[in-house]
Amino acid sequence: MAIHFQHRPGLVVYLTAGDPSLDATRAIAIEAIDAGADVIELGVPFSDPLADGPVIQRASERALARGTRLKDVIALAREIRAARPAAGLILFSYFNPILRHGLASFADDAAAAGADGVLVTDLIIEEAKDYLAQMDRVGLAPVFLAAPTSPDARLQAIAEHSKGFVYAISRTGITGKQVSLTADAAALVARIRRWTGLPIAVGFGISSAEHVAEVGEFADAAVIGSAIVELIERSEPEASPGAVARFIKGLRLQPAALAR
Amino acid sequence: MASVTLPAAPSETEPGRFGIYGGRYVPETLMAALVELEQEYEAAKKDASFQAELDALLKDYAGRPTPLYFAKRLSEQLGGAKIYLKREDLLHTGAHKINNALGQALLARRMGKKRIIAETGAGQHGVATATVCALLGLECVVYMGEVDMARQELNVLRMRLLGAEVRGVGAGSKTLKDAISEAMRDWVTNVRTTYYLLGSALGAHPYPTMVRDFHRCISREMKEQILEKEGRLPTAIIACVGGGSNAIGAFYEFIPERSVRLIGVEAGGRGGALGEHAARFHGGVPGVLQGTFSYVLQDEDGQIASTHSVSAGLDYASIGPEHAALHDAGRAEYVSQDDTATLDAVVRLARTEGILPALESAHAVAEAIRIAPTMPAHDILVVNLSGRGDKDMGILAHELKL
């Protein structure tokens, strides 16, 4: 399965798996795909999410309190894949749960579940040799983060080792909403383009139709994370799939985006 | 350990690796800053004026060298090995932490960073950082778990008096681990203007190496002093190990001296079950936490375990990567002492020698009390008394019903 963005700009939707429950995450993911999400990032909850802001920290705590485990998230990926064979599906995790599971068995299990790729928040290219070999062995796409602070030599290595797409971080900082996009994002995407023909998704702080349209001006896709996780937090569990679907449809209702 | 796949075959010559441990497991946003820090640190090491300024501050401001004191009454009472105390507790601010805080703050100034952030557990690193920031005119923000703020309140007040902003961390277990996560979140957000003054031999490269180097003076002095007093090397060095900064500083110059036993003392807390202690080598598994690959107390899903110790400074789920390598190589031994033995050691040292050790350091004293009577009288134990116990008076008043 290859990741491709059917929409312009594409939408990548991050969900913390198991918040508020695994069943709810499955329903939300399917509704999100039907509402126009090109790729679902299934977040593996972690006890110490140091790259995440308060919204995803709280979601991780709730998911862990309900006993969500990595193997549950992999099983969830399998169910989403069965329900929506064409959607992109990425597992998103900190490194330690994957290490504890075993790199090779994680790769086997994720591939068997039908995931397209994996993103490890705290794994940089220099430390990724074994990981890359395992991803390659089972045909999973390793997606790496590129940051506004990454010099060109690092961006080149990130671009060369990434498959599926490159995830460009819109600004220095942790996950969470922001009022407006900084100039960092467009400049970073332009620098990454010099090294790769892969699609480039921009994430961190994208929360509105205006942001999505703006990202569409210079990148291939926008990643929506905390805004949707917060919406789920505020919604009654049975209402959250519908609320997320409406939110995603709303993200596309911009003249600037429709005109493209 | 057999069930864990270790990260990519790291070569031992690679900078930032101690055997297979160490490395850099951080969000990409921090990588440029870590590389810059590594380069600036390497340059500073070779810069005679940097070293001269640091040495002068260590001597005239912090109070180095610290004495190596023969604890005669304690040794006689125990009736075995001679016990020496390396008096890091006599340093300005009351603990070894000032060695590293001075070194890194000078480095931050050299790099043109005017805003300093730090994490703290027991508050000794926070106080040391607030102190050097006051001295050098730098802005200072210290992250501290809310549980630790309550149990080490005196140090919170000291930091505030020194002009630092103390930010309480209410996430997770509200202790050192959570303070480090929050400091890293600040750093990743403000990385262009901010220097992260990490206080233990933990985290991503170059921190474990740099922090060790800044504390190396402890074992360098120890070696000179014991040779001068006894004309021979000690039988063993004993130090408590949280992240492991005082221990690696106390061990480092003795690593090539194979006759000298190196004994690290972890927090045994109140029991052997996961969550009840902070003994990483007794229940921990290699893994990645907060930037480095080392032993980590974790559950079977790779979620980080909660920890407990009466001492905030040892209450942490991972350990410095160089200790992990020394452990696996069999060069250092790691034991644990529980809360009760630690409190007994505080009382004993206070009443035999008139020295009030920090609860962290009292773990090392407790191990000396345990093994000294089993050793012949010509053996020599050197305990690194990493800090003084004034900060613990609230806990001691409660626990000992003073």
PDB file of N, CA and C in Angstrom, chain A residues 172-258:
ATOM      1  N   THR A 172       9.248  25.793  15.718  1.00  0.00           N
ATOM      2  CA  THR A 172       9.880  25.149  16.865  1.00  0.00           C
ATOM      3  C   THR A 172       8.814  25.021  17.943  1.00  0.00           C
ATOM      4  N   GLY A 173       8.812  23.927  18.652  1.00  0.00           N
ATOM      5  CA  GLY A 173       7.845  23.801  19.728  1.00  0.00           C
ATOM      6  C   GLY A 173       7.223  22.440  19.797  1.00  0.00           C
ATOM      7  N   ILE A 174       6.230  22.338  20.675  1.00  0.00           N
ATOM      8  CA  ILE A 174       5.527  21.078  20.898  1.00  0.00           C
ATOM      9  C   ILE A 174       4.211  21.121  20.139  1.00  0.00           C
ATOM     10  N   THR A 175       3.506  19.986  20.112  1.00  0.00           N
ATOM     11  CA  THR A 175       2.230  19.959  19.411  1.00  0.00           C
ATOM     12  C   THR A 175       1.227  20.853  20.122  1.00  0.00           C
ATOM     13  N   GLY A 176       0.307  21.402  19.348  1.00  0.00           N
ATOM     14  CA  GLY A 176      -0.717  22.252  19.947  1.00  0.00           C
ATOM     15  C   GLY A 176      -1.104  23.375  19.012  1.00  0.00           C
ATOM     16  N   LYS A 177      -2.220  23.998  19.328  1.00  0.00           N
ATOM     17  CA  LYS A 177      -2.786  25.013  18.437  1.00  0.00           C
ATOM     18  C   LYS A 177      -1.960  26.292  18.438  1.00  0.00           C
ATOM     19  N   GLN A 178      -2.047  27.020  17.355  1.00  0.00           N
ATOM     20  CA  GLN A 178      -1.479  28.357  17.320  1.00  0.00           C
ATOM     21  C   GLN A 178      -2.416  29.241  16.519  1.00  0.00           C
ATOM     22  N   VAL A 179      -2.251  30.551  16.696  1.00  0.00           N
ATOM     23  CA  VAL A 179      -3.169  31.486  16.046  1.00  0.00           C
ATOM     24  C   VAL A 179      -2.870  31.563  14.558  1.00  0.00           C
ATOM     25  N   SER A 180      -1.625  31.752  14.193  1.00  0.00           N
ATOM     26  CA  SER A 180      -1.300  31.852  12.772  1.00  0.00           C
ATOM     27  C   SER A 180      -0.009  31.107  12.486  1.00  0.00           C
ATOM     28  N   LEU A 181       0.136  30.697  11.244  1.00  0.00           N
ATOM     29  CA  LEU A 181       1.344  29.999  10.839  1.00  0.00           C
ATOM     30  C   LEU A 181       2.501  30.984  10.763  1.00  0.00           C
ATOM     31  N   THR A 182       3.680  30.507  11.085  1.00  0.00           N
ATOM     32  CA  THR A 182       4.834  31.380  10.976  1.00  0.00           C
ATOM     33  C   THR A 182       5.445  31.241   9.584  1.00  0.00           C
ATOM     34  N   ALA A 183       6.319  32.158   9.257  1.00  0.00           N
ATOM     35  CA  ALA A 183       7.006  32.098   7.973  1.00  0.00           C
ATOM     36  C   ALA A 183       7.945  30.904   7.908  1.00  0.00           C
ATOM     37  N   ASP A 184       8.254  30.338   9.093  1.00  0.00           N
ATOM     38  CA  ASP A 184       9.138  29.170   9.146  1.00  0.00           C
ATOM     39  C   ASP A 184       8.666  28.050   8.226  1.00  0.00           C
ATOM     40  N   ALA A 185       7.342  27.815   8.231  1.00  0.00           N
ATOM     41  CA  ALA A 185       6.807  26.629   7.573  1.00  0.00           C
ATOM     42  C   ALA A 185       7.078  26.648   6.070  1.00  0.00           C
ATOM     43  N   ALA A 186       6.733  27.766   5.412  1.00  0.00           N
ATOM     44  CA  ALA A 186       6.909  27.842   3.954  1.00  0.00           C
ATOM     45  C   ALA A 186       8.385  27.747   3.587  1.00  0.00           C
ATOM     46  N   ALA A 187       9.217  28.406   4.389  1.00  0.00           N
ATOM     47  CA  ALA A 187      10.661  28.374   4.109  1.00  0.00           C
ATOM     48  C   ALA A 187      11.201  26.955   4.256  1.00  0.00           C
ATOM     49  N   LEU A 188      10.733  26.255   5.266  1.00  0.00           N
ATOM     50  CA  LEU A 188      11.199  24.881   5.486  1.00  0.00           C
ATOM     51  C   LEU A 188      10.769  23.977   4.332  1.00  0.00           C
ATOM     52  N   VAL A 189       9.519  24.089   3.929  1.00  0.00           N
ATOM     53  CA  VAL A 189       9.031  23.237   2.834  1.00  0.00           C
ATOM     54  C   VAL A 189       9.853  23.495   1.562  1.00  0.00           C
ATOM     55  N   ALA A 190      10.131  24.764   1.293  1.00  0.00           N
ATOM     56  CA  ALA A 190      10.928  25.089   0.103  1.00  0.00           C
ATOM     57  C   ALA A 190      12.317  24.457   0.190  1.00  0.00           C
ATOM     58  N   ARG A 191      12.891  24.452   1.386  1.00  0.00           N
ATOM     59  CA  ARG A 191      14.228  23.840   1.537  1.00  0.00           C
ATOM     60  C   ARG A 191      14.155  22.325   1.349  1.00  0.00           C
ATOM     61  N   ILE A 192      13.094  21.692   1.894  1.00  0.00           N
ATOM     62  CA  ILE A 192      12.982  20.227   1.751  1.00  0.00           C
ATOM     63  C   ILE A 192      12.810  19.843   0.283  1.00  0.00           C
ATOM     64  N   ARG A 193      12.061  20.656  -0.466  1.00  0.00           N
ATOM     65  CA  ARG A 193      11.782  20.348  -1.878  1.00  0.00           C
ATOM     66  C   ARG A 193      13.063  20.196  -2.698  1.00  0.00           C
ATOM     67  N   ARG A 194      14.104  20.875  -2.249  1.00  0.00           N
ATOM     68  CA  ARG A 194      15.362  20.770  -3.008  1.00  0.00           C
ATOM     69  C   ARG A 194      15.912  19.362  -2.985  1.00  0.00           C
ATOM     70  N   TRP A 195      15.465  18.558  -2.005  1.00  0.00           N
ATOM     71  CA  TRP A 195      16.075  17.241  -1.822  1.00  0.00           C
ATOM     72  C   TRP A 195      15.157  16.086  -2.156  1.00  0.00           C
ATOM     73  N   THR A 196      13.872  16.347  -2.395  1.00  0.00           N
ATOM     74  CA  THR A 196      12.970  15.214  -2.591  1.00  0.00           C
ATOM     75  C   THR A 196      11.757  15.575  -3.439  1.00  0.00           C
ATOM     76  N   GLY A 197      11.264  14.555  -4.128  1.00  0.00           N
ATOM     77  CA  GLY A 197      10.003  14.693  -4.841  1.00  0.00           C
ATOM     78  C   GLY A 197       8.828  14.142  -4.052  1.00  0.00           C
ATOM     79  N   LEU A 198       9.097  13.665  -2.816  1.00  0.00           N
ATOM     80  CA  LEU A 198       8.021  13.137  -1.975  1.00  0.00           C
ATOM     81  C   LEU A 198       7.041  14.253  -1.610  1.00  0.00           C
ATOM     82  N   PRO A 199       5.783  13.870  -1.365  1.00  0.00           N
ATOM     83  CA  PRO A 199       4.861  14.872  -0.814  1.00  0.00           C
ATOM     84  C   PRO A 199       5.372  15.385   0.527  1.00  0.00           C
ATOM     85  N   ILE A 200       5.040  16.615   0.844  1.00  0.00           N
ATOM     86  CA  ILE A 200       5.440  17.210   2.124  1.00  0.00           C
ATOM     87  C   ILE A 200       4.186  17.632   2.878  1.00  0.00           C
ATOM     88  N   ALA A 201       4.053  17.101   4.086  1.00  0.00           N
ATOM     89  CA  ALA A 201       2.930  17.470   4.951  1.00  0.00           C
ATOM     90  C   ALA A 201       3.433  18.413   6.031  1.00  0.00           C
ATOM     91  N   VAL A 202       2.635  19.421   6.332  1.00  0.00           N
ATOM     92  CA  VAL A 202       3.023  20.394   7.359  1.00  0.00           C
ATOM     93  C   VAL A 202       2.142  20.192   8.586  1.00  0.00           C
ATOM     94  N   GLY A 203       2.763  20.070   9.725  1.00  0.00           N
ATOM     95  CA  GLY A 203       2.004  19.872  10.953  1.00  0.00           C
ATOM     96  C   GLY A 203       2.526  20.697  12.099  1.00  0.00           C
ATOM     97  N   PHE A 204       1.844  20.613  13.217  1.00  0.00           N
ATOM     98  CA  PHE A 204       2.042  21.345  14.482  1.00  0.00           C
ATOM     99  C   PHE A 204       1.284  22.670  14.399  1.00  0.00           C
ATOM    100  N   GLY A 205       0.206  22.732  15.110  1.00  0.00           N
ATOM    101  CA  GLY A 205      -0.525  23.991  15.243  1.00  0.00           C
ATOM    102  C   GLY A 205      -1.542  24.277  14.155  1.00  0.00           C
ATOM    103  N   ILE A 206      -1.798  23.317  13.268  1.00  0.00           N
ATOM    104  CA  ILE A 206      -2.786  23.539  12.205  1.00  0.00           C
ATOM    105  C   ILE A 206      -4.166  23.226  12.776  1.00  0.00           C
ATOM    106  N   SER A 207      -5.075  24.214  12.779  1.00  0.00           N
ATOM    107  CA  SER A 207      -6.341  23.975  13.464  1.00  0.00           C
ATOM    108  C   SER A 207      -7.554  24.549  12.743  1.00  0.00           C
ATOM    109  N   SER A 208      -7.360  25.228  11.604  1.00  0.00           N
ATOM    110  CA  SER A 208      -8.509  25.889  10.980  1.00  0.00           C
ATOM    111  C   SER A 208      -8.466  25.743   9.461  1.00  0.00           C
ATOM    112  N   ALA A 209      -9.619  26.028   8.832  1.00  0.00           N
ATOM    113  CA  ALA A 209      -9.693  26.014   7.372  1.00  0.00           C
ATOM    114  C   ALA A 209      -8.699  27.008   6.771  1.00  0.00           C
ATOM    115  N   GLU A 210      -8.530  28.152   7.443  1.00  0.00           N
ATOM    116  CA  GLU A 210      -7.573  29.152   6.955  1.00  0.00           C
ATOM    117  C   GLU A 210      -6.158  28.572   6.937  1.00  0.00           C
ATOM    118  N   HIS A 211      -5.796  27.881   8.023  1.00  0.00           N
ATOM    119  CA  HIS A 211      -4.462  27.268   8.065  1.00  0.00           C
ATOM    120  C   HIS A 211      -4.285  26.248   6.940  1.00  0.00           C
ATOM    121  N   VAL A 212      -5.318  25.423   6.744  1.00  0.00           N
ATOM    122  CA  VAL A 212      -5.217  24.378   5.718  1.00  0.00           C
ATOM    123  C   VAL A 212      -5.042  25.015   4.344  1.00  0.00           C
ATOM    124  N   ALA A 213      -5.816  26.048   4.092  1.00  0.00           N
ATOM    125  CA  ALA A 213      -5.702  26.722   2.798  1.00  0.00           C
ATOM    126  C   ALA A 213      -4.310  27.325   2.632  1.00  0.00           C
ATOM    127  N   GLU A 214      -3.830  27.896   3.694  1.00  0.00           N
ATOM    128  CA  GLU A 214      -2.507  28.532   3.640  1.00  0.00           C
ATOM    129  C   GLU A 214      -1.420  27.488   3.379  1.00  0.00           C
ATOM    130  N   VAL A 215      -1.512  26.351   4.076  1.00  0.00           N
ATOM    131  CA  VAL A 215      -0.549  25.270   3.856  1.00  0.00           C
ATOM    132  C   VAL A 215      -0.635  24.791   2.411  1.00  0.00           C
ATOM    133  N   GLY A 216      -1.849  24.745   1.890  1.00  0.00           N
ATOM    134  CA  GLY A 216      -2.054  24.299   0.508  1.00  0.00           C
ATOM    135  C   GLY A 216      -1.326  25.163  -0.505  1.00  0.00           C
ATOM    136  N   GLU A 217      -0.999  26.379  -0.124  1.00  0.00           N
ATOM    137  CA  GLU A 217      -0.268  27.273  -1.032  1.00  0.00           C
ATOM    138  C   GLU A 217       1.158  26.795  -1.275  1.00  0.00           C
ATOM    139  N   PHE A 218       1.735  26.097  -0.304  1.00  0.00           N
ATOM    140  CA  PHE A 218       3.164  25.763  -0.453  1.00  0.00           C
ATOM    141  C   PHE A 218       3.505  24.305  -0.153  1.00  0.00           C
ATOM    142  N   ALA A 219       2.536  23.528   0.379  1.00  0.00           N
ATOM    143  CA  ALA A 219       2.835  22.133   0.717  1.00  0.00           C
ATOM    144  C   ALA A 219       1.747  21.219   0.171  1.00  0.00           C
ATOM    145  N   ASP A 220       1.958  19.915   0.306  1.00  0.00           N
ATOM    146  CA  ASP A 220       1.032  18.953  -0.278  1.00  0.00           C
ATOM    147  C   ASP A 220      -0.088  18.557   0.672  1.00  0.00           C
ATOM    148  N   ALA A 221       0.164  18.658   1.955  1.00  0.00           N
ATOM    149  CA  ALA A 221      -0.845  18.213   2.917  1.00  0.00           C
ATOM    150  C   ALA A 221      -0.672  18.937   4.241  1.00  0.00           C
ATOM    151  N   ALA A 222      -1.752  18.976   5.004  1.00  0.00           N
ATOM    152  CA  ALA A 222      -1.723  19.550   6.350  1.00  0.00           C
ATOM    153  C   ALA A 222      -2.030  18.438   7.352  1.00  0.00           C
ATOM    154  N   VAL A 223      -1.333  18.471   8.481  1.00  0.00           N
ATOM    155  CA  VAL A 223      -1.584  17.509   9.550  1.00  0.00           C
ATOM    156  C   VAL A 223      -2.393  18.197  10.637  1.00  0.00           C
ATOM    157  N   ILE A 224      -3.526  17.593  10.988  1.00  0.00           N
ATOM    158  CA  ILE A 224      -4.353  18.149  12.057  1.00  0.00           C
ATOM    159  C   ILE A 224      -4.287  17.179  13.229  1.00  0.00           C
ATOM    160  N   GLY A 225      -3.813  17.648  14.362  1.00  0.00           N
ATOM    161  CA  GLY A 225      -3.677  16.763  15.521  1.00  0.00           C
ATOM    162  C   GLY A 225      -4.442  17.280  16.717  1.00  0.00           C
ATOM    163  N   SER A 226      -3.809  18.201  17.438  1.00  0.00           N
ATOM    164  CA  SER A 226      -4.384  18.656  18.712  1.00  0.00           C
ATOM    165  C   SER A 226      -5.799  19.208  18.563  1.00  0.00           C
ATOM    166  N   ALA A 227      -6.084  19.878  17.446  1.00  0.00           N
ATOM    167  CA  ALA A 227      -7.420  20.471  17.286  1.00  0.00           C
ATOM    168  C   ALA A 227      -8.486  19.380  17.307  1.00  0.00           C
ATOM    169  N   ILE A 228      -8.196  18.257  16.653  1.00  0.00           N
ATOM    170  CA  ILE A 228      -9.169  17.162  16.623  1.00  0.00           C
ATOM    171  C   ILE A 228      -9.183  16.404  17.955  1.00  0.00           C
ATOM    172  N   VAL A 229      -8.006  16.207  18.534  1.00  0.00           N
ATOM    173  CA  VAL A 229      -7.950  15.521  19.837  1.00  0.00           C
ATOM    174  C   VAL A 229      -8.721  16.327  20.895  1.00  0.00           C
ATOM    175  N   GLU A 230      -8.611  17.653  20.797  1.00  0.00           N
ATOM    176  CA  GLU A 230      -9.347  18.502  21.748  1.00  0.00           C
ATOM    177  C   GLU A 230     -10.851  18.446  21.490  1.00  0.00           C
ATOM    178  N   LEU A 231     -11.224  18.381  20.219  1.00  0.00           N
ATOM    179  CA  LEU A 231     -12.639  18.251  19.871  1.00  0.00           C
ATOM    180  C   LEU A 231     -13.206  16.945  20.446  1.00  0.00           C
ATOM    181  N   ILE A 232     -12.428  15.886  20.343  1.00  0.00           N
ATOM    182  CA  ILE A 232     -12.853  14.592  20.904  1.00  0.00           C
ATOM    183  C   ILE A 232     -12.976  14.686  22.425  1.00  0.00           C
ATOM    184  N   GLU A 233     -12.033  15.397  23.022  1.00  0.00           N
ATOM    185  CA  GLU A 233     -12.053  15.576  24.479  1.00  0.00           C
ATOM    186  C   GLU A 233     -13.335  16.288  24.922  1.00  0.00           C
ATOM    187  N   ARG A 234     -13.771  17.263  24.120  1.00  0.00           N
ATOM    188  CA  ARG A 234     -14.944  18.071  24.490  1.00  0.00           C
ATOM    189  C   ARG A 234     -16.268  17.399  24.153  1.00  0.00           C
ATOM    190  N   SER A 235     -16.228  16.373  23.254  1.00  0.00           N
ATOM    191  CA  SER A 235     -17.478  15.780  22.767  1.00  0.00           C
ATOM    192  C   SER A 235     -17.875  14.576  23.620  1.00  0.00           C
ATOM    193  N   GLU A 236     -19.153  14.293  23.651  1.00  0.00           N
ATOM    194  CA  GLU A 236     -19.604  13.018  24.206  1.00  0.00           C
ATOM    195  C   GLU A 236     -19.062  11.914  23.305  1.00  0.00           C
ATOM    196  N   PRO A 237     -18.646  10.774  23.887  1.00  0.00           N
ATOM    197  CA  PRO A 237     -18.025   9.729  23.072  1.00  0.00           C
ATOM    198  C   PRO A 237     -18.846   9.327  21.837  1.00  0.00           C
ATOM    199  N   GLU A 238     -20.161   9.175  22.006  1.00  0.00           N
ATOM    200  CA  GLU A 238     -20.954   8.713  20.858  1.00  0.00           C
ATOM    201  C   GLU A 238     -21.107   9.799  19.796  1.00  0.00           C
ATOM    202  N   ALA A 239     -20.896  11.060  20.196  1.00  0.00           N
ATOM    203  CA  ALA A 239     -21.060  12.159  19.241  1.00  0.00           C
ATOM    204  C   ALA A 239     -19.744  12.513  18.545  1.00  0.00           C
ATOM    205  N   SER A 240     -18.621  11.984  19.061  1.00  0.00           N
ATOM    206  CA  SER A 240     -17.334  12.483  18.542  1.00  0.00           C
ATOM    207  C   SER A 240     -17.056  12.093  17.080  1.00  0.00           C
ATOM    208  N   PRO A 241     -17.428  10.890  16.589  1.00  0.00           N
ATOM    209  CA  PRO A 241     -17.160  10.630  15.165  1.00  0.00           C
ATOM    210  C   PRO A 241     -17.846  11.645  14.247  1.00  0.00           C
ATOM    211  N   GLY A 242     -19.104  11.954  14.553  1.00  0.00           N
ATOM    212  CA  GLY A 242     -19.826  12.933  13.745  1.00  0.00           C
ATOM    213  C   GLY A 242     -19.204  14.317  13.848  1.00  0.00           C
ATOM    214  N   ALA A 243     -18.817  14.688  15.058  1.00  0.00           N
ATOM    215  CA  ALA A 243     -18.210  16.008  15.257  1.00  0.00           C
ATOM    216  C   ALA A 243     -16.897  16.122  14.488  1.00  0.00           C
ATOM    217  N   VAL A 244     -16.097  15.043  14.522  1.00  0.00           N
ATOM    218  CA  VAL A 244     -14.818  15.070  13.807  1.00  0.00           C
ATOM    219  C   VAL A 244     -15.060  15.142  12.294  1.00  0.00           C
ATOM    220  N   ALA A 245     -16.043  14.391  11.805  1.00  0.00           N
ATOM    221  CA  ALA A 245     -16.348  14.415  10.362  1.00  0.00           C
ATOM    222  C   ALA A 245     -16.762  15.824   9.922  1.00  0.00           C
ATOM    223  N   ARG A 246     -17.612  16.453  10.716  1.00  0.00           N
ATOM    224  CA  ARG A 246     -18.042  17.831  10.370  1.00  0.00           C
ATOM    225  C   ARG A 246     -16.846  18.781  10.386  1.00  0.00           C
ATOM    226  N   PHE A 247     -15.983  18.611  11.387  1.00  0.00           N
ATOM    227  CA  PHE A 247     -14.809  19.483  11.491  1.00  0.00           C
ATOM    228  C   PHE A 247     -13.920  19.332  10.250  1.00  0.00           C
ATOM    229  N   ILE A 248     -13.697  18.079   9.838  1.00  0.00           N
ATOM    230  CA  ILE A 248     -12.821  17.837   8.685  1.00  0.00           C
ATOM    231  C   ILE A 248     -13.433  18.405   7.408  1.00  0.00           C
ATOM    232  N   LYS A 249     -14.751  18.214   7.242  1.00  0.00           N
ATOM    233  CA  LYS A 249     -15.409  18.799   6.048  1.00  0.00           C
ATOM    234  C   LYS A 249     -15.271  20.314   6.067  1.00  0.00           C
ATOM    235  N   GLY A 250     -15.375  20.876   7.283  1.00  0.00           N
ATOM    236  CA  GLY A 250     -15.248  22.327   7.421  1.00  0.00           C
ATOM    237  C   GLY A 250     -13.867  22.823   7.044  1.00  0.00           C
ATOM    238  N   LEU A 251     -12.867  21.982   7.255  1.00  0.00           N
ATOM    239  CA  LEU A 251     -11.498  22.399   6.925  1.00  0.00           C
ATOM    240  C   LEU A 251     -11.323  22.596   5.420  1.00  0.00           C
ATOM    241  N   ARG A 252     -12.199  21.982   4.648  1.00  0.00           N
ATOM    242  CA  ARG A 252     -12.058  22.061   3.185  1.00  0.00           C
ATOM    243  C   ARG A 252     -12.958  23.129   2.579  1.00  0.00           C
ATOM    244  N   LEU A 253     -13.727  23.801   3.427  1.00  0.00           N
ATOM    245  CA  LEU A 253     -14.697  24.757   2.888  1.00  0.00           C
ATOM    246  C   LEU A 253     -14.103  26.129   2.665  1.00  0.00           C
ATOM    247  N   GLN A 254     -12.902  26.183   2.168  1.00  0.00           N
ATOM    248  CA  GLN A 254     -12.281  27.487   1.929  1.00  0.00           C
ATOM    249  C   GLN A 254     -12.203  27.749   0.435  1.00  0.00           C
ATOM    250  N   PRO A 255     -12.637  28.895   0.007  1.00  0.00           N
ATOM    251  CA  PRO A 255     -12.538  29.229  -1.418  1.00  0.00           C
ATOM    252  C   PRO A 255     -11.109  29.046  -1.939  1.00  0.00           C
ATOM    253  N   ALA A 256     -10.150  29.447  -1.141  1.00  0.00           N
ATOM    254  CA  ALA A 256      -8.753  29.356  -1.594  1.00  0.00           C
ATOM    255  C   ALA A 256      -8.378  27.909  -1.875  1.00  0.00           C
ATOM    256  N   ALA A 257      -8.881  26.988  -1.035  1.00  0.00           N
ATOM    257  CA  ALA A 257      -8.548  25.582  -1.220  1.00  0.00           C
ATOM    258  C   ALA A 257      -9.339  25.001  -2.386  1.00  0.00           C
ATOM    259  N   LEU A 258     -10.617  25.366  -2.479  1.00  0.00           N
ATOM    260  CA  LEU A 258     -11.461  24.810  -3.539  1.00  0.00           C
ATOM    261  C   LEU A 258     -10.999  25.263  -4.913  1.00  0.00           C
TER     262      LEU A 258
END
